[in-house]
């Protein structure tokens, strides 16, 4: 079975992390992939694998993409095509699309015209693709309710953290963090993001401020990621003790998690919540919300609160700051839960979907 995979979506987004983690795992798992890459932004590391790589010049949202892929699908004799985002080409062979979340239906994240166009794109993909893979059961339920897709056409497949996220500390690692970011321990990590509407960064900062006041422990707050979330915080006093790390390399983020007392991410909605798994894989205690897929992903490895429960989150953080035994327990819980996720598991579950689709293709 020859499967075409649209790796043009590789970038620094969550979809890019999905592509970067899944494609190598599929190849290692024995899947016969034809990997289509962006000629201007090729996915790194593919040259290490014995797989067919085809540069595509059409843009990801270009009308010419479908024409180019229609030609390639015939030429490359594809049995299936997998798009990791809703903007999938129209092909003669069955198309599988991964829908990561339905945030554009739940939050006003774009100007109204763009929001409507994005929603129309999701609806079109849901109608015409052969099957939908999604990151969580919660998002699968959303797809059924909002897009009207039958449950037998949806398969939830959990994601995983990169192998870079692990609990083993390298020599001099903490010193490098201190020199680059001006850190001092203890510190707590929060996430800023371009889709700041859903991240509830201000709620996280309020909980941290309350924890500092109640515990009497002085600690730093480290905010990583796109600056839009930080810029959107209305109470500027909450930012007084915040180290704005902005964009960090993935190795630096893993190191930040390894030495942090906690990662606080009380999002209003997540289709999966990959940063939770990344933090847990580093042995970092996680405080998160009970919305979207987050409880499903957190399991027993993290503490979940209502996103407006500032008092509850602050109390949990105070325990971590003041209690070495509580900190050790939460670190162990995080590592145990993180072991449930791997890209090998994700790839095997994805290939199961491929084979199910192959069995439904009529024999010529």
Short mmCIF file of C-alpha atoms in Angstrom, two decimals:
data_model
loop_
_atom_site.label_atom_id
_atom_site.label_comp_id
_atom_site.label_asym_id
_atom_site.label_seq_id
_atom_site.Cartn_x
_atom_site.Cartn_y
_atom_site.Cartn_z
CA UNK A 1 0.00 0.00 0.00
CA UNK A 2 1.45 3.32 -1.11
CA UNK A 3 0.42 6.26 1.04
CA UNK A 4 1.02 9.86 0.07
CA UNK A 5 1.65 12.15 3.06
CA UNK A 6 1.40 15.92 2.73
CA UNK A 7 4.39 17.09 4.79
CA UNK A 8 4.15 20.63 3.38
CA UNK A 9 2.48 21.49 6.69
CA UNK A 10 5.77 21.12 8.54
CA UNK A 11 6.48 24.40 10.41
CA UNK A 12 6.74 25.66 14.00
CA UNK A 13 3.04 25.10 14.76
CA UNK A 14 1.25 22.23 16.47
CA UNK A 15 0.47 20.76 13.05
CA UNK A 16 4.18 20.98 12.25
CA UNK A 17 5.02 19.02 15.42
CA UNK A 18 2.48 16.39 14.36
CA UNK A 19 4.12 16.03 10.95
CA UNK A 20 7.63 15.96 12.44
CA UNK A 21 6.71 13.24 14.92
CA UNK A 22 4.43 11.06 12.80
CA UNK A 23 6.23 10.83 9.45
CA UNK A 24 9.48 9.25 10.76
CA UNK A 25 7.47 6.91 13.02
CA UNK A 26 5.35 5.76 10.05
CA UNK A 27 8.50 5.04 8.03
CA UNK A 28 10.10 3.17 10.95
CA UNK A 29 6.86 1.20 11.30
CA UNK A 30 7.18 -0.10 7.73
CA UNK A 31 4.65 2.16 6.01
CA UNK A 32 5.42 2.74 2.32
CA UNK A 33 5.23 6.53 2.24
CA UNK A 34 5.60 9.02 -0.54
CA UNK A 35 6.38 12.21 1.39
CA UNK A 36 5.40 15.47 -0.30
CA UNK A 37 7.40 18.42 1.00
CA UNK A 38 7.29 22.17 0.55
CA UNK A 39 10.04 22.96 -1.97
CA UNK A 40 10.76 26.22 -0.10
CA UNK A 41 10.55 24.80 3.44
CA UNK A 42 11.48 21.10 3.32
CA UNK A 43 11.02 18.97 6.40
CA UNK A 44 14.49 18.28 7.86
CA UNK A 45 15.82 14.81 8.62
CA UNK A 46 13.99 12.90 5.88
CA UNK A 47 17.23 12.18 4.03
CA UNK A 48 18.07 9.70 6.79
CA UNK A 49 15.19 7.45 5.71
CA UNK A 50 14.78 5.23 2.67
CA UNK A 51 11.57 6.85 1.52
CA UNK A 52 10.40 8.66 -1.59
CA UNK A 53 10.48 12.46 -1.21
CA UNK A 54 8.69 14.70 -3.71
CA UNK A 55 8.94 18.52 -3.63
CA UNK A 56 5.67 20.37 -4.28
CA UNK A 57 5.69 23.98 -5.48
CA UNK A 58 1.99 24.81 -5.06
CA UNK A 59 1.12 26.62 -1.84
CA UNK A 60 -0.75 24.86 0.93
CA UNK A 61 -3.96 26.79 0.27
CA UNK A 62 -3.40 27.20 -3.47
CA UNK A 63 -6.08 26.16 -5.96
CA UNK A 64 -3.26 24.62 -7.99
CA UNK A 65 -2.39 22.19 -5.18
CA UNK A 66 -5.25 19.85 -6.04
CA UNK A 67 -4.20 19.81 -9.71
CA UNK A 68 -0.59 19.11 -8.82
CA UNK A 69 -1.56 16.36 -6.36
CA UNK A 70 -3.99 14.81 -8.83
CA UNK A 71 -1.11 14.45 -11.27
CA UNK A 72 1.25 13.17 -8.58
CA UNK A 73 -1.28 10.68 -7.19
CA UNK A 74 -1.52 9.01 -10.63
CA UNK A 75 2.19 9.19 -11.33
CA UNK A 76 3.13 7.88 -7.87
CA UNK A 77 0.39 5.20 -7.92
CA UNK A 78 -1.02 6.17 -4.53
CA UNK A 79 -3.53 3.96 -2.79
CA UNK A 80 -4.28 6.57 -0.10
CA UNK A 81 -3.46 10.18 0.67
CA UNK A 82 -3.11 11.63 4.18
CA UNK A 83 -3.42 15.36 4.81
CA UNK A 84 -2.43 16.51 8.34
CA UNK A 85 -4.71 19.56 8.07
CA UNK A 86 -8.24 20.25 6.86
CA UNK A 87 -7.12 21.93 3.57
CA UNK A 88 -6.83 18.59 1.73
CA UNK A 89 -6.70 18.18 -2.07
CA UNK A 90 -9.49 16.54 -4.05
CA UNK A 91 -8.16 13.24 -5.39
CA UNK A 92 -9.43 10.08 -7.06
CA UNK A 93 -7.85 7.92 -4.33
CA UNK A 94 -9.27 7.94 -0.77
CA UNK A 95 -8.14 10.93 1.31
CA UNK A 96 -7.67 10.82 5.08
CA UNK A 97 -7.47 14.12 6.93
CA UNK A 98 -6.37 14.86 10.48
CA UNK A 99 -8.55 17.40 12.30
CA UNK A 100 -6.70 18.60 15.39
CA UNK A 101 -9.42 20.74 16.93
CA UNK A 102 -12.51 22.79 16.13
CA UNK A 103 -11.37 26.04 17.71
CA UNK A 104 -12.61 28.11 14.72
CA UNK A 105 -16.16 26.97 15.53
CA UNK A 106 -15.91 27.66 19.25
CA UNK A 107 -13.94 30.92 19.58
CA UNK A 108 -13.75 34.14 17.52
CA UNK A 109 -10.07 33.85 16.65
CA UNK A 110 -10.20 35.49 13.19
CA UNK A 111 -11.98 38.43 11.54
CA UNK A 112 -15.55 37.33 10.72
CA UNK A 113 -14.96 36.79 6.98
CA UNK A 114 -11.85 34.65 7.50
CA UNK A 115 -13.59 32.76 10.31
CA UNK A 116 -16.44 31.90 7.95
CA UNK A 117 -14.08 30.76 5.21
CA UNK A 118 -12.13 28.55 7.63
CA UNK A 119 -15.36 27.00 8.92
CA UNK A 120 -16.46 26.35 5.33
CA UNK A 121 -13.12 24.64 4.67
CA UNK A 122 -13.61 22.30 7.62
CA UNK A 123 -17.17 21.47 6.55
CA UNK A 124 -16.08 20.76 2.98
CA UNK A 125 -13.29 18.43 4.13
CA UNK A 126 -15.62 16.61 6.54
CA UNK A 127 -18.09 15.89 3.73
CA UNK A 128 -15.72 14.61 1.10
CA UNK A 129 -12.81 12.81 2.80
CA UNK A 130 -12.88 9.06 3.30
CA UNK A 131 -11.93 9.21 6.98
CA UNK A 132 -10.99 11.65 9.72
CA UNK A 133 -8.24 11.08 12.26
CA UNK A 134 -8.37 13.32 15.30
CA UNK A 135 -6.12 13.89 18.29
CA UNK A 136 -8.56 12.97 21.06
CA UNK A 137 -11.93 11.42 21.80
CA UNK A 138 -13.15 14.84 22.92
CA UNK A 139 -12.42 16.34 19.50
CA UNK A 140 -14.00 13.30 17.84
CA UNK A 141 -17.17 14.06 19.80
CA UNK A 142 -16.98 17.71 18.69
CA UNK A 143 -16.67 16.65 15.06
CA UNK A 144 -19.79 14.51 15.39
CA UNK A 145 -21.80 17.30 17.00
CA UNK A 146 -20.58 20.32 15.03
CA UNK A 147 -19.77 18.85 11.61
CA UNK A 148 -22.34 16.03 11.66
CA UNK A 149 -19.81 13.30 10.84
CA UNK A 150 -20.82 9.72 11.63
CA UNK A 151 -18.70 8.18 14.41
CA UNK A 152 -17.56 5.30 12.17
CA UNK A 153 -15.81 7.86 9.96
CA UNK A 154 -13.69 9.20 12.82
CA UNK A 155 -10.76 7.62 14.67
CA UNK A 156 -9.13 9.34 17.67
CA UNK A 157 -5.36 8.81 17.81
CA UNK A 158 -3.36 10.44 20.60
CA UNK A 159 -0.20 12.36 19.84
CA UNK A 160 3.15 12.12 21.66
CA UNK A 161 6.11 14.19 22.72
CA UNK A 162 9.37 14.24 20.82
CA UNK A 163 12.17 12.12 22.29
CA UNK A 164 13.89 15.40 23.14
CA UNK A 165 11.44 15.69 26.05
CA UNK A 166 12.84 13.40 28.74
CA UNK A 167 13.76 13.69 32.45
CA UNK A 168 17.54 13.24 32.15
CA UNK A 169 19.48 16.42 32.89
CA UNK A 170 22.59 17.23 30.85
CA UNK A 171 25.72 18.57 32.49
CA UNK A 172 25.67 22.37 32.74
CA UNK A 173 22.09 22.56 31.51
CA UNK A 174 20.73 24.64 34.39
CA UNK A 175 23.66 27.04 34.20
CA UNK A 176 23.00 27.62 30.49
CA UNK A 177 19.36 28.42 31.27
CA UNK A 178 20.46 30.88 33.95
CA UNK A 179 22.87 32.62 31.59
CA UNK A 180 20.47 32.85 28.65
CA UNK A 181 17.21 33.72 30.41
CA UNK A 182 18.40 35.16 33.73
CA UNK A 183 16.58 32.41 35.62
CA UNK A 184 16.74 31.62 39.28
CA UNK A 185 14.99 28.70 40.96
CA UNK A 186 12.28 28.06 41.83
CA UNK A 187 10.42 29.02 38.68
CA UNK A 188 7.12 28.09 37.01
CA UNK A 189 6.51 27.82 33.26
CA UNK A 190 3.49 29.19 31.38
CA UNK A 191 2.75 29.28 27.64
CA UNK A 192 2.09 32.26 25.42
CA UNK A 193 0.67 31.54 21.96
CA UNK A 194 -0.61 33.09 18.75
CA UNK A 195 -4.06 31.57 19.44
CA UNK A 196 -4.09 33.38 22.78
CA UNK A 197 -7.90 33.53 22.93
CA UNK A 198 -8.01 29.94 24.19
CA UNK A 199 -4.84 29.73 26.31
CA UNK A 200 -6.13 31.67 29.36
CA UNK A 201 -2.65 32.98 30.10
CA UNK A 202 -4.08 35.74 32.27
CA UNK A 203 -5.84 33.13 34.43
CA UNK A 204 -2.55 31.28 34.85
CA UNK A 205 -0.74 34.48 35.88
CA UNK A 206 -3.46 35.32 38.40
CA UNK A 207 -3.09 31.87 39.98
CA UNK A 208 0.68 32.32 40.16
CA UNK A 209 0.32 35.73 41.81
CA UNK A 210 -2.04 34.27 44.42
CA UNK A 211 0.28 31.30 45.04
CA UNK A 212 3.20 33.63 45.63
CA UNK A 213 1.21 35.69 48.10
CA UNK A 214 -0.21 32.69 50.01
CA UNK A 215 2.92 30.52 50.09
CA UNK A 216 5.37 33.28 50.87
CA UNK A 217 7.78 31.65 48.40
CA UNK A 218 9.47 33.92 45.88
CA UNK A 219 9.62 32.36 42.43
CA UNK A 220 10.02 33.42 38.81
CA UNK A 221 7.51 32.94 36.03
CA UNK A 222 8.86 31.94 32.62
CA UNK A 223 6.58 32.56 29.62
CA UNK A 224 7.65 30.89 26.38
CA UNK A 225 6.11 31.03 22.93
CA UNK A 226 4.63 33.63 20.61
CA UNK A 227 4.41 37.05 22.28
CA UNK A 228 0.77 37.67 21.29
CA UNK A 229 -0.47 35.97 24.45
CA UNK A 230 1.69 38.17 26.66
CA UNK A 231 0.63 41.28 24.74
CA UNK A 232 -3.04 40.42 25.28
CA UNK A 233 -2.78 40.31 29.11
CA UNK A 234 -4.96 43.19 30.30
CA UNK A 235 -3.61 43.40 33.87
CA UNK A 236 -0.04 44.52 33.20
CA UNK A 237 0.90 44.19 36.89
CA UNK A 238 0.75 40.42 36.44
CA UNK A 239 3.77 40.68 34.13
CA UNK A 240 6.15 42.30 36.62
CA UNK A 241 8.01 39.11 37.54
CA UNK A 242 7.65 37.36 34.18
CA UNK A 243 10.71 36.27 32.22
CA UNK A 244 9.63 36.57 28.58
CA UNK A 245 11.54 33.77 26.90
CA UNK A 246 9.50 34.21 23.70
CA UNK A 247 10.42 31.61 21.06
CA UNK A 248 12.75 28.94 22.42
CA UNK A 249 14.41 26.01 20.71
CA UNK A 250 12.78 22.69 21.50
CA UNK A 251 15.88 21.54 23.43
CA UNK A 252 15.65 24.68 25.57
CA UNK A 253 11.97 24.12 26.25
CA UNK A 254 12.67 20.58 27.42
CA UNK A 255 15.39 21.90 29.73
CA UNK A 256 13.01 24.55 31.10
CA UNK A 257 10.46 21.85 31.91
CA UNK A 258 13.05 19.60 33.58
CA UNK A 259 14.05 22.24 36.14
CA UNK A 260 10.64 23.87 36.69
CA UNK A 261 8.48 23.40 39.78
CA UNK A 262 5.37 23.32 37.56
CA UNK A 263 3.86 24.00 34.16
CA UNK A 264 0.55 25.86 34.40
CA UNK A 265 -1.75 25.75 31.35
CA UNK A 266 -5.44 26.38 32.19
CA UNK A 267 -6.67 26.54 28.57
CA UNK A 268 -10.30 27.10 27.73
CA UNK A 269 -10.06 24.42 25.03
CA UNK A 270 -7.47 22.12 23.50
CA UNK A 271 -7.85 19.53 20.77
CA UNK A 272 -5.07 17.58 22.47
CA UNK A 273 -2.69 19.74 24.49
CA UNK A 274 0.73 18.53 23.37
CA UNK A 275 2.65 20.82 25.78
CA UNK A 276 1.12 18.84 28.66
CA UNK A 277 2.67 15.61 27.41
CA UNK A 278 5.96 17.38 26.68
CA UNK A 279 6.11 18.75 30.23
CA UNK A 280 5.09 15.44 31.83
CA UNK A 281 7.72 13.59 29.77
CA UNK A 282 10.33 15.83 31.41
CA UNK A 283 9.01 15.02 34.89
CA UNK A 284 7.47 18.47 35.29
CA UNK A 285 4.32 18.67 37.46
CA UNK A 286 1.38 20.01 35.44
CA UNK A 287 -1.56 22.15 36.54
CA UNK A 288 -4.14 22.41 33.78
CA UNK A 289 -7.85 22.91 33.16
CA UNK A 290 -10.75 20.50 32.92
CA UNK A 291 -11.86 21.76 29.50
CA UNK A 292 -11.60 20.22 26.06
CA UNK A 293 -9.35 17.18 25.77
CA UNK A 294 -7.11 18.19 28.67
CA UNK A 295 -8.53 15.80 31.31
CA UNK A 296 -8.35 12.98 28.75
CA UNK A 297 -4.67 13.69 28.11
CA UNK A 298 -3.76 14.49 31.72
CA UNK A 299 -5.16 11.29 33.19
CA UNK A 300 -3.62 10.79 36.64
CA UNK A 301 -0.47 12.63 35.60
CA UNK A 302 -1.65 16.20 36.17
CA UNK A 303 -4.02 18.25 38.34
CA UNK A 304 -7.10 19.63 36.57
CA UNK A 305 -9.18 22.64 37.63
CA UNK A 306 -11.85 24.81 36.13
CA UNK A 307 -10.10 27.50 34.06
CA UNK A 308 -11.61 30.20 36.33
CA UNK A 309 -10.67 28.36 39.55
CA UNK A 310 -7.78 30.66 40.44
CA UNK A 311 -7.95 29.66 44.10
CA UNK A 312 -7.70 25.93 43.36
CA UNK A 313 -4.77 26.32 40.99
CA UNK A 314 -2.98 28.64 43.42
CA UNK A 315 -3.40 26.16 46.28
CA UNK A 316 -2.02 23.32 44.13
CA UNK A 317 0.98 25.42 43.12
CA UNK A 318 1.61 26.48 46.73
CA UNK A 319 1.82 22.81 47.72
CA UNK A 320 4.42 22.20 45.03
CA UNK A 321 6.46 25.20 46.12
CA UNK A 322 6.33 24.39 49.85
CA UNK A 323 6.24 20.59 49.91
CA UNK A 324 9.18 18.54 48.60
CA UNK A 325 7.20 15.32 49.03
CA UNK A 326 4.25 16.70 47.03
CA UNK A 327 6.66 17.89 44.34
CA UNK A 328 8.30 14.45 44.11
CA UNK A 329 4.90 12.71 43.92
CA UNK A 330 3.64 14.95 41.14
CA UNK A 331 6.88 14.49 39.18
CA UNK A 332 6.48 10.70 39.41
CA UNK A 333 2.81 10.92 38.38
CA UNK A 334 3.77 13.03 35.37
CA UNK A 335 6.42 10.59 34.17
CA UNK A 336 4.13 7.61 34.60
CA UNK A 337 1.38 9.21 32.52
CA UNK A 338 3.81 10.43 29.84
CA UNK A 339 4.92 6.83 29.26
CA UNK A 340 1.44 6.11 27.84
CA UNK A 341 2.23 8.24 24.77
CA UNK A 342 4.72 7.53 22.00
CA UNK A 343 4.97 8.30 18.30
CA UNK A 344 5.34 4.58 17.66
CA UNK A 345 1.86 4.04 19.17
CA UNK A 346 0.53 6.97 17.15
CA UNK A 347 2.01 5.55 13.94
CA UNK A 348 0.65 2.04 14.55
CA UNK A 349 -2.85 3.39 15.21
CA UNK A 350 -2.61 5.57 12.10
CA UNK A 351 -1.52 2.62 9.96
CA UNK A 352 -4.48 0.65 11.28
CA UNK A 353 -6.72 3.36 9.80
CA UNK A 354 -4.81 3.12 6.51
CA UNK A 355 -5.40 -0.63 6.34
CA UNK A 356 -9.09 -0.23 7.20
CA UNK A 357 -9.44 2.24 4.33
CA UNK A 358 -7.53 -0.07 1.98
CA UNK A 359 -9.99 -2.89 2.68
CA UNK A 360 -12.83 -0.62 1.61
CA UNK A 361 -11.28 0.17 -1.78
CA UNK A 362 -13.07 -1.85 -4.50
CA UNK A 363 -10.87 -4.40 -6.26
CA UNK A 364 -10.47 -3.51 -9.98
#
